[in-house]
Coordinates of C-alpha atoms in Angstrom, one line a residue:
M1 CA 138.5 37.5 21.4
Q2 CA 135.4 39.4 22.8
L3 CA 133.9 38.1 26.0
F4 CA 130.6 39.3 27.5
R5 CA 128.3 38.6 30.5
K6 CA 125.7 36.3 28.8
T7 CA 123.5 36.3 31.8
L8 CA 122.6 40.0 31.3
D9 CA 121.9 39.5 27.6
E10 CA 118.4 38.7 26.6
R11 CA 119.7 37.5 23.2
A12 CA 121.9 35.0 25.0
F13 CA 118.9 33.4 26.7
Q14 CA 117.1 33.2 23.4
L15 CA 120.1 31.5 21.7
L16 CA 120.3 29.0 24.6
K17 CA 116.6 28.2 24.2
E18 CA 117.0 27.7 20.5
K19 CA 120.1 25.4 20.9
M20 CA 118.3 23.4 23.6
K21 CA 115.3 22.8 21.3
Q22 CA 117.8 21.3 18.9
G23 CA 119.1 18.9 21.5
L24 CA 122.3 20.9 22.0
L25 CA 123.7 22.6 25.1
P26 CA 126.5 25.2 24.8
Q27 CA 129.3 24.1 27.0
W28 CA 130.0 27.5 28.6
V29 CA 126.9 27.2 30.7
V30 CA 128.5 24.4 32.8
T31 CA 130.9 26.6 34.8
D32 CA 129.9 30.2 33.9
P33 CA 130.3 32.2 37.1
D34 CA 127.5 34.6 36.3
L35 CA 125.1 31.8 35.7
Y36 CA 126.2 30.1 38.9
E37 CA 125.1 33.1 40.9
L38 CA 121.7 33.0 39.2
E39 CA 121.4 29.2 39.9
I40 CA 122.0 29.7 43.6
E41 CA 119.4 32.5 43.9
K42 CA 116.7 31.3 41.5
I43 CA 117.0 27.5 41.7
Y44 CA 118.2 26.8 45.2
G45 CA 116.4 29.7 46.7
H46 CA 113.0 28.3 45.6
T47 CA 113.2 24.5 45.3
W48 CA 113.0 21.6 47.8
Q49 CA 116.4 20.4 49.0
F50 CA 117.1 17.1 50.7
L51 CA 118.5 17.4 54.3
G52 CA 118.4 13.9 55.8
H53 CA 116.3 11.0 56.9
E54 CA 114.2 10.4 60.0
S55 CA 116.2 7.4 60.9
E56 CA 119.2 9.7 61.5
L57 CA 117.3 11.4 64.3
K58 CA 116.3 8.5 66.5
E59 CA 115.7 10.1 70.0
P60 CA 114.4 13.4 71.2
G61 CA 117.4 15.8 71.4
S62 CA 119.0 14.2 68.4
Y63 CA 120.4 16.8 65.9
L64 CA 122.2 16.9 62.6
T65 CA 124.2 19.7 60.9
R66 CA 123.5 20.0 57.2
W67 CA 123.7 22.5 54.4
M68 CA 121.3 24.2 51.9
V69 CA 124.1 25.3 49.5
N70 CA 125.7 28.1 51.6
D71 CA 123.3 28.1 54.5
P72 CA 124.3 26.0 57.5
I73 CA 121.2 24.1 58.8
L74 CA 120.5 22.5 62.2
L75 CA 118.0 19.7 62.1
V76 CA 116.6 18.9 65.6
K77 CA 114.1 16.4 67.0
N78 CA 112.3 18.0 69.9
R79 CA 110.9 16.4 73.1
N80 CA 107.5 15.8 71.3
G81 CA 109.3 13.9 68.5
E82 CA 108.8 16.8 66.0
I83 CA 111.6 17.5 63.5
N84 CA 112.5 21.2 62.9
A85 CA 115.1 22.9 60.8
Y86 CA 116.9 26.1 61.8
L87 CA 119.6 28.3 60.4
N88 CA 122.6 27.0 62.3
S89 CA 123.5 30.5 63.5
C90 CA 123.3 32.2 66.8
T91 CA 121.0 35.2 66.7
H92 CA 123.4 37.3 68.8
R93 CA 126.3 37.7 66.4
G94 CA 125.6 35.2 63.7
T95 CA 128.4 32.7 64.4
Q96 CA 127.7 29.0 63.7
L97 CA 125.9 27.6 66.7
C98 CA 126.7 23.9 66.4
T99 CA 129.8 22.4 64.7
A100 CA 129.5 18.7 65.3
D101 CA 128.0 16.5 62.5
R102 CA 125.5 14.9 64.8
G103 CA 124.7 14.3 68.5
N104 CA 122.1 14.6 71.2
K105 CA 121.6 17.6 73.4
K106 CA 119.0 19.1 75.8
S107 CA 119.9 22.6 74.6
F108 CA 122.4 24.4 72.3
T109 CA 124.9 27.0 73.7
C110 CA 126.7 29.4 71.4
P111 CA 130.5 29.1 71.8
Y112 CA 131.0 32.8 71.3
H113 CA 129.0 34.6 74.0
G114 CA 127.1 31.7 75.6
W115 CA 123.5 32.4 74.4
S116 CA 121.5 29.2 74.9
F117 CA 118.5 27.8 72.9
N118 CA 116.2 24.9 73.6
L119 CA 115.1 22.1 71.2
D120 CA 112.3 24.3 69.9
G121 CA 114.8 27.0 68.9
D122 CA 113.7 29.4 71.7
L123 CA 116.3 31.6 73.4
I124 CA 116.4 30.4 77.0
G125 CA 119.6 31.7 78.4
I126 CA 121.8 34.8 78.2
V127 CA 125.1 35.2 80.1
A128 CA 124.6 37.9 82.8
G129 CA 121.1 38.3 81.4
N130 CA 119.3 41.4 82.8
K131 CA 122.5 42.8 84.2
V132 CA 123.8 43.5 80.7
Y133 CA 120.6 43.8 78.6
G134 CA 118.1 45.1 81.2
E135 CA 114.4 44.1 81.6
E136 CA 113.3 45.5 78.3
M137 CA 114.9 42.8 76.0
D138 CA 112.3 40.2 75.0
K139 CA 114.0 36.8 74.6
S140 CA 111.0 35.5 72.6
E141 CA 112.1 37.8 69.7
W142 CA 115.6 36.2 69.5
G143 CA 115.0 32.5 68.9
L144 CA 116.7 30.6 66.1
R145 CA 115.5 31.4 62.6
K146 CA 113.5 28.6 61.1
V147 CA 113.8 27.3 57.6
P148 CA 110.7 28.7 56.0
Q149 CA 109.3 25.3 54.9
I150 CA 110.1 21.7 56.0
G151 CA 108.5 18.6 54.5
I152 CA 108.9 14.9 55.1
Y153 CA 108.0 12.1 52.7
Q154 CA 108.8 8.4 53.2
G155 CA 111.1 9.5 56.0
M156 CA 113.0 11.9 53.7
I157 CA 113.4 15.4 55.2
F158 CA 113.4 18.3 52.7
G159 CA 113.7 22.0 53.3
N160 CA 112.7 25.0 51.2
L161 CA 113.9 28.6 51.6
D162 CA 110.9 30.0 49.9
P163 CA 107.8 30.4 52.2
N164 CA 105.6 30.6 49.2
A165 CA 106.8 27.6 47.3
E166 CA 104.5 24.8 46.4
S167 CA 104.3 21.9 49.0
L168 CA 106.8 19.1 49.0
V169 CA 104.0 16.6 47.9
D170 CA 103.1 18.7 44.9
F171 CA 106.8 19.3 44.0
L172 CA 107.5 15.6 44.0
G173 CA 104.5 14.8 41.9
D174 CA 104.8 11.5 40.0
M175 CA 108.1 10.8 41.7
K176 CA 106.2 9.8 44.8
W177 CA 105.0 6.6 43.1
Y178 CA 108.6 5.5 42.6
L179 CA 109.8 6.7 46.0
D180 CA 106.9 4.7 47.6
M181 CA 108.1 1.6 45.6
M182 CA 111.8 2.0 46.7
M183 CA 111.5 3.5 50.2
G184 CA 108.2 2.0 51.4
R185 CA 108.4 -1.6 50.1
S186 CA 109.2 -3.2 53.5
D187 CA 107.9 -3.0 57.1
G188 CA 109.5 0.0 58.8
G189 CA 110.7 1.5 55.5
M190 CA 114.3 2.3 54.9
E191 CA 117.0 3.3 57.4
V192 CA 120.4 5.0 57.1
I193 CA 123.4 3.0 58.3
G194 CA 126.4 4.9 59.3
L195 CA 127.3 8.5 58.7
P196 CA 127.0 10.0 55.2
Q197 CA 130.3 10.1 53.4
R198 CA 131.4 13.5 52.3
W199 CA 134.1 14.7 50.0
V200 CA 134.8 17.7 47.6
A201 CA 135.1 17.1 43.9
K202 CA 136.3 19.2 41.0
A203 CA 132.9 19.2 39.2
N204 CA 129.8 21.2 38.5
W205 CA 126.6 20.3 40.2
K206 CA 124.6 20.1 37.0
A207 CA 127.0 17.6 35.4
T208 CA 127.0 15.4 38.5
A209 CA 123.2 15.4 39.0
E210 CA 122.7 14.7 35.3
N211 CA 125.2 11.8 35.3
F212 CA 123.3 9.9 38.0
A213 CA 119.7 10.8 37.0
A214 CA 119.9 10.6 33.3
D215 CA 122.9 8.8 31.9
P216 CA 123.1 5.0 32.0
Y217 CA 124.8 5.3 28.6
H218 CA 128.2 6.2 30.3
V219 CA 128.3 3.0 32.3
Q220 CA 129.7 0.7 29.6
T221 CA 132.6 3.0 28.8
T222 CA 133.4 4.9 32.0
H223 CA 133.0 1.9 34.2
R224 CA 134.6 -0.6 31.8
S225 CA 136.6 -2.1 34.6
T226 CA 133.4 -3.7 35.9
V227 CA 133.0 -5.5 32.6
E228 CA 136.6 -6.6 32.6
M229 CA 136.2 -8.0 36.1
G230 CA 133.1 -9.9 35.1
I231 CA 130.8 -7.9 37.3
S232 CA 128.9 -6.4 34.4
P233 CA 127.8 -8.0 31.1
E234 CA 129.8 -7.6 27.9
D235 CA 126.6 -6.5 26.0
P236 CA 127.1 -2.8 25.2
L237 CA 123.4 -2.3 25.6
Y238 CA 123.0 -3.9 29.0
A239 CA 122.5 -0.6 30.9
G240 CA 120.0 0.5 28.3
Y241 CA 117.4 -2.2 28.7
G242 CA 114.3 -1.1 30.5
H243 CA 112.5 2.3 30.7
Q244 CA 113.5 5.9 31.2
V245 CA 110.8 7.9 32.9
V246 CA 110.6 11.7 32.7
M247 CA 108.5 13.7 35.1
D248 CA 107.4 17.3 35.8
H249 CA 110.0 19.5 37.6
A250 CA 112.7 17.4 35.8
H251 CA 112.6 14.5 38.2
G252 CA 113.4 11.2 36.5
I253 CA 114.2 7.5 36.9
N254 CA 115.7 4.7 34.9
V255 CA 114.2 1.3 35.5
I256 CA 116.9 -1.0 34.2
T257 CA 116.0 -4.6 33.6
S258 CA 117.4 -7.1 31.0
K259 CA 117.1 -7.7 27.3
T260 CA 114.0 -9.7 27.8
G261 CA 112.5 -7.3 30.3
Q262 CA 112.7 -9.9 33.0
A263 CA 114.9 -10.0 36.1
R264 CA 118.5 -11.0 35.9
V265 CA 118.1 -11.7 39.6
P266 CA 114.6 -11.7 41.2
F267 CA 114.0 -8.7 43.5
Q268 CA 117.6 -7.5 43.1
G269 CA 119.0 -10.3 45.3
T270 CA 117.0 -9.5 48.4
P271 CA 116.2 -12.5 50.7
E272 CA 113.3 -14.5 49.5
S273 CA 111.7 -14.2 53.0
M274 CA 111.2 -10.5 52.3
W275 CA 109.3 -10.8 49.1
P276 CA 105.8 -11.4 50.7
M277 CA 106.4 -8.2 52.7
F278 CA 107.1 -6.3 49.5
K279 CA 103.9 -7.6 48.0
K280 CA 101.9 -6.4 51.1
N281 CA 103.3 -2.9 51.1
V282 CA 103.2 -1.9 47.4
T283 CA 100.7 -2.0 44.5
P284 CA 100.6 -4.9 42.1
E285 CA 102.2 -2.7 39.4
Q286 CA 105.0 -1.7 41.7
Y287 CA 105.5 -5.3 42.9
D288 CA 105.9 -6.4 39.3
I289 CA 108.6 -3.8 38.6
L290 CA 110.4 -4.7 41.9
S291 CA 110.4 -8.3 40.8
R292 CA 112.1 -7.5 37.4
V293 CA 114.3 -4.6 37.9
T294 CA 118.1 -4.9 38.0
V295 CA 119.0 -1.2 38.9
F296 CA 117.0 1.9 39.8
V297 CA 118.9 5.1 39.1
G298 CA 117.4 8.6 39.0
G299 CA 117.0 11.9 40.7
V300 CA 114.9 14.5 42.3
Y301 CA 115.7 17.9 40.8
P302 CA 117.8 19.8 41.4
N303 CA 120.5 17.9 43.2
L304 CA 119.4 14.7 44.8
S305 CA 120.3 11.4 43.1
F306 CA 119.8 7.8 43.9
V307 CA 120.9 4.4 42.7
S308 CA 119.6 1.0 43.9
P309 CA 122.0 -1.6 42.5
I310 CA 122.8 -5.3 42.9
H311 CA 126.2 -6.1 44.3
G312 CA 127.9 -9.4 45.0
T313 CA 129.7 -9.6 48.4
E314 CA 131.2 -12.8 49.9
G315 CA 129.6 -15.0 47.3
H316 CA 126.1 -13.5 47.8
L317 CA 124.0 -10.9 46.1
H318 CA 122.8 -7.8 48.0
N319 CA 120.7 -4.8 47.2
Y320 CA 120.7 -1.3 48.9
L321 CA 119.8 2.2 48.1
N322 CA 122.5 4.9 47.8
F323 CA 121.4 8.6 48.0
R324 CA 123.6 11.3 46.6
L325 CA 123.4 15.0 47.3
W326 CA 125.4 17.4 45.1
R327 CA 126.0 20.5 47.2
P328 CA 127.2 23.4 45.0
M329 CA 130.3 25.1 46.3
G330 CA 131.2 27.1 43.2
P331 CA 130.8 26.8 39.4
D332 CA 133.7 24.2 39.4
K333 CA 133.4 22.6 42.9
V334 CA 130.8 20.3 44.5
E335 CA 130.6 18.7 47.9
V336 CA 129.3 15.2 47.6
W337 CA 127.1 13.7 50.3
C338 CA 126.6 9.9 50.1
W339 CA 124.1 7.9 52.3
F340 CA 123.6 4.2 52.6
F341 CA 120.0 3.1 52.9
I342 CA 118.7 -0.5 53.4
D343 CA 115.4 -2.1 54.5
K344 CA 115.1 -1.7 58.3
S345 CA 113.5 -5.1 58.5
A346 CA 116.3 -6.9 56.6
P347 CA 118.4 -9.5 58.4
K348 CA 121.4 -8.1 60.3
E349 CA 124.0 -10.2 58.4
Y350 CA 122.5 -9.1 55.1
K351 CA 122.7 -5.4 56.1
E352 CA 126.4 -5.9 57.1
A353 CA 127.4 -7.6 53.8
A354 CA 125.5 -5.0 51.7
Y355 CA 127.2 -2.2 53.5
K356 CA 130.6 -3.8 52.8
G357 CA 129.7 -4.0 49.1
Y358 CA 128.6 -0.3 49.1
L359 CA 131.9 0.9 50.5
G360 CA 133.8 -1.0 47.9
S361 CA 131.9 0.6 45.0
F362 CA 130.8 4.1 46.2
G363 CA 132.4 6.9 48.1
P364 CA 135.8 8.6 47.6
T365 CA 137.7 5.2 47.6
G366 CA 135.0 3.3 45.7
T367 CA 135.9 1.9 42.3
L368 CA 132.9 3.5 40.5
E369 CA 133.4 6.8 42.2
Q370 CA 136.9 7.3 41.0
D371 CA 135.9 6.7 37.4
D372 CA 133.2 9.4 37.5
T373 CA 135.2 12.0 39.4
E374 CA 137.9 12.0 36.8
T375 CA 135.4 12.6 34.0
W376 CA 133.6 15.4 35.9
A377 CA 137.0 17.2 36.4
R378 CA 137.7 17.1 32.7
I379 CA 134.3 18.6 31.9
V380 CA 135.0 21.5 34.2
E381 CA 138.5 22.1 32.7
V382 CA 137.2 22.2 29.1
S383 CA 134.1 24.3 29.8
S384 CA 136.1 27.0 31.7
G385 CA 138.3 27.8 28.8
L386 CA 138.4 31.1 26.9
M387 CA 137.1 29.5 23.7
M388 CA 133.9 28.5 25.5
R389 CA 133.3 32.2 26.4
D390 CA 134.2 33.7 23.0
K391 CA 131.2 35.6 21.7
E392 CA 131.7 34.3 18.1
L393 CA 132.4 30.6 19.0
S394 CA 130.7 29.8 22.3
Y395 CA 127.3 28.8 20.8
N396 CA 129.0 26.4 18.4
N397 CA 130.9 24.6 21.1
V398 CA 128.0 22.4 22.2
S399 CA 127.3 19.1 24.0
N400 CA 125.2 16.5 22.1
Y401 CA 121.9 15.6 23.7
L402 CA 120.3 14.1 20.6
M403 CA 120.0 10.5 21.7
G404 CA 116.4 9.3 21.1
M405 CA 115.2 12.8 20.1
N406 CA 112.2 12.7 17.7
R407 CA 112.9 9.0 17.2
I408 CA 111.7 7.0 20.2
E409 CA 108.1 7.3 21.2
P410 CA 106.7 6.8 24.8
D411 CA 105.6 3.4 25.9
E412 CA 101.9 3.9 26.8
N413 CA 101.8 0.4 28.5
F414 CA 104.4 1.2 31.2
P415 CA 102.5 0.9 34.5
G416 CA 104.1 3.8 36.3
P417 CA 103.3 7.6 36.1
G418 CA 105.3 10.0 34.0
T419 CA 106.4 9.8 30.4
A420 CA 108.1 6.4 30.0
Y421 CA 110.4 5.5 27.0
P422 CA 111.3 1.9 26.2
T423 CA 115.0 2.3 26.6
C424 CA 117.4 3.8 29.2
Y425 CA 119.9 4.9 26.5
L426 CA 118.1 8.2 25.9
D427 CA 118.7 11.9 26.7
A428 CA 115.1 12.6 27.6
I429 CA 115.7 13.3 31.3
S430 CA 118.8 15.4 30.5
R431 CA 116.8 17.6 28.1
K432 CA 114.1 18.0 30.7
M433 CA 116.7 19.0 33.2
H434 CA 118.1 21.6 30.9
E435 CA 114.6 23.0 30.2
E436 CA 113.8 23.3 33.9
W437 CA 117.2 24.9 34.5
L438 CA 116.7 27.6 31.9
E439 CA 113.1 28.3 32.9
L440 CA 114.1 28.8 36.6
I441 CA 117.2 30.9 36.1
S442 CA 115.6 33.2 33.5
K443 CA 112.4 33.8 35.5
D444 CA 111.9 37.5 35.9
I445 CA 115.6 38.1 35.1
F446 CA 114.9 40.7 32.4
V447 CA 112.5 42.6 34.6
M448 CA 115.1 42.5 37.4
E449 CA 118.0 43.6 35.2
G450 CA 116.0 46.3 33.4
V451 CA 116.5 44.6 30.0

């Protein structure tokens, strides 16, 4: 058995490209350690990553500690109400400055040597000051290091480590239309309730992101228990009715409706008193989709996913929005961050019931989560085997992404932007994610490696 570092082999990239054009993906790419290093550098070093939401930073002095893969980030709301993002690291010796998940402070003091920074990241205090550093040290040169770019859209806060990357608005592109529909439908927009849940799963970030953004097809089998309990329909095609929409940068969304294209439940079970507010805040085309949709599920590439389901709690139906961030921690490990969003202007009792339904389905103890986590772990185990890295066999051990390929044409009458196909049982978003992935990780690689 001969193994080799495929990431340093130009022929390997060409073979990957050829397989992907056929709707196939060699399974070794899921957990290959060399590719993982490229992914962190070339994808996460240059794309926009979700950090949080404005509703989590309510007052001046509010802060959150988050991550951009391996970089600890400190999100801070200053006295003027501006939100900034800094590397959560003291500029003296580099230790992590703030360890709490969230809070409110007037300044931040390093637990190591006591250097202090204000809400704008400026160094304002040094223990023993001039007595140990003298007059010549300029404190203005030792402020916290800012994340090169920060952008906010519909209250969602993103960061980018590349100062020359395109703007957040340009990066989101057509996805803005769908985010406007989901996040901006009500007065005051959406708000986060509670802390984001976090847990570590045996999984690869590509598989988890694809599962949410691109794969309603797995619902009928993986989550069979929901059918057996009468929560989901018996119809094996029920999660496929609607449209799958593919966009630039590999963003995508599934607009799941019903067999007739009409609503199973109008406006996903939201209180009827809220419907006129929706109509006021969105376009007629967006309002029509909101009135008919059963579930929205999709993602912003590379690692932000969302699902907006209908859940029954205490004899009533409720709708909310669940954001999911897949933070890579290795080729076979991911930290899952899970937020609960709901309309800020929704009735209090409705919010409470919806939150209860969310906790029962999602999160480390949720019924749906446990189904998915088990499957992801099995993918990691198989893709890490020696047969997957064997030079002679690895390109024949492939995953099938042929569903709908060269068979289903786009629906030109769909009202939203992007390329929309008249079914959600389709691998179009998955194939687009693979194309984006390969384009990003192979950019300049052969020049860099001298191939």
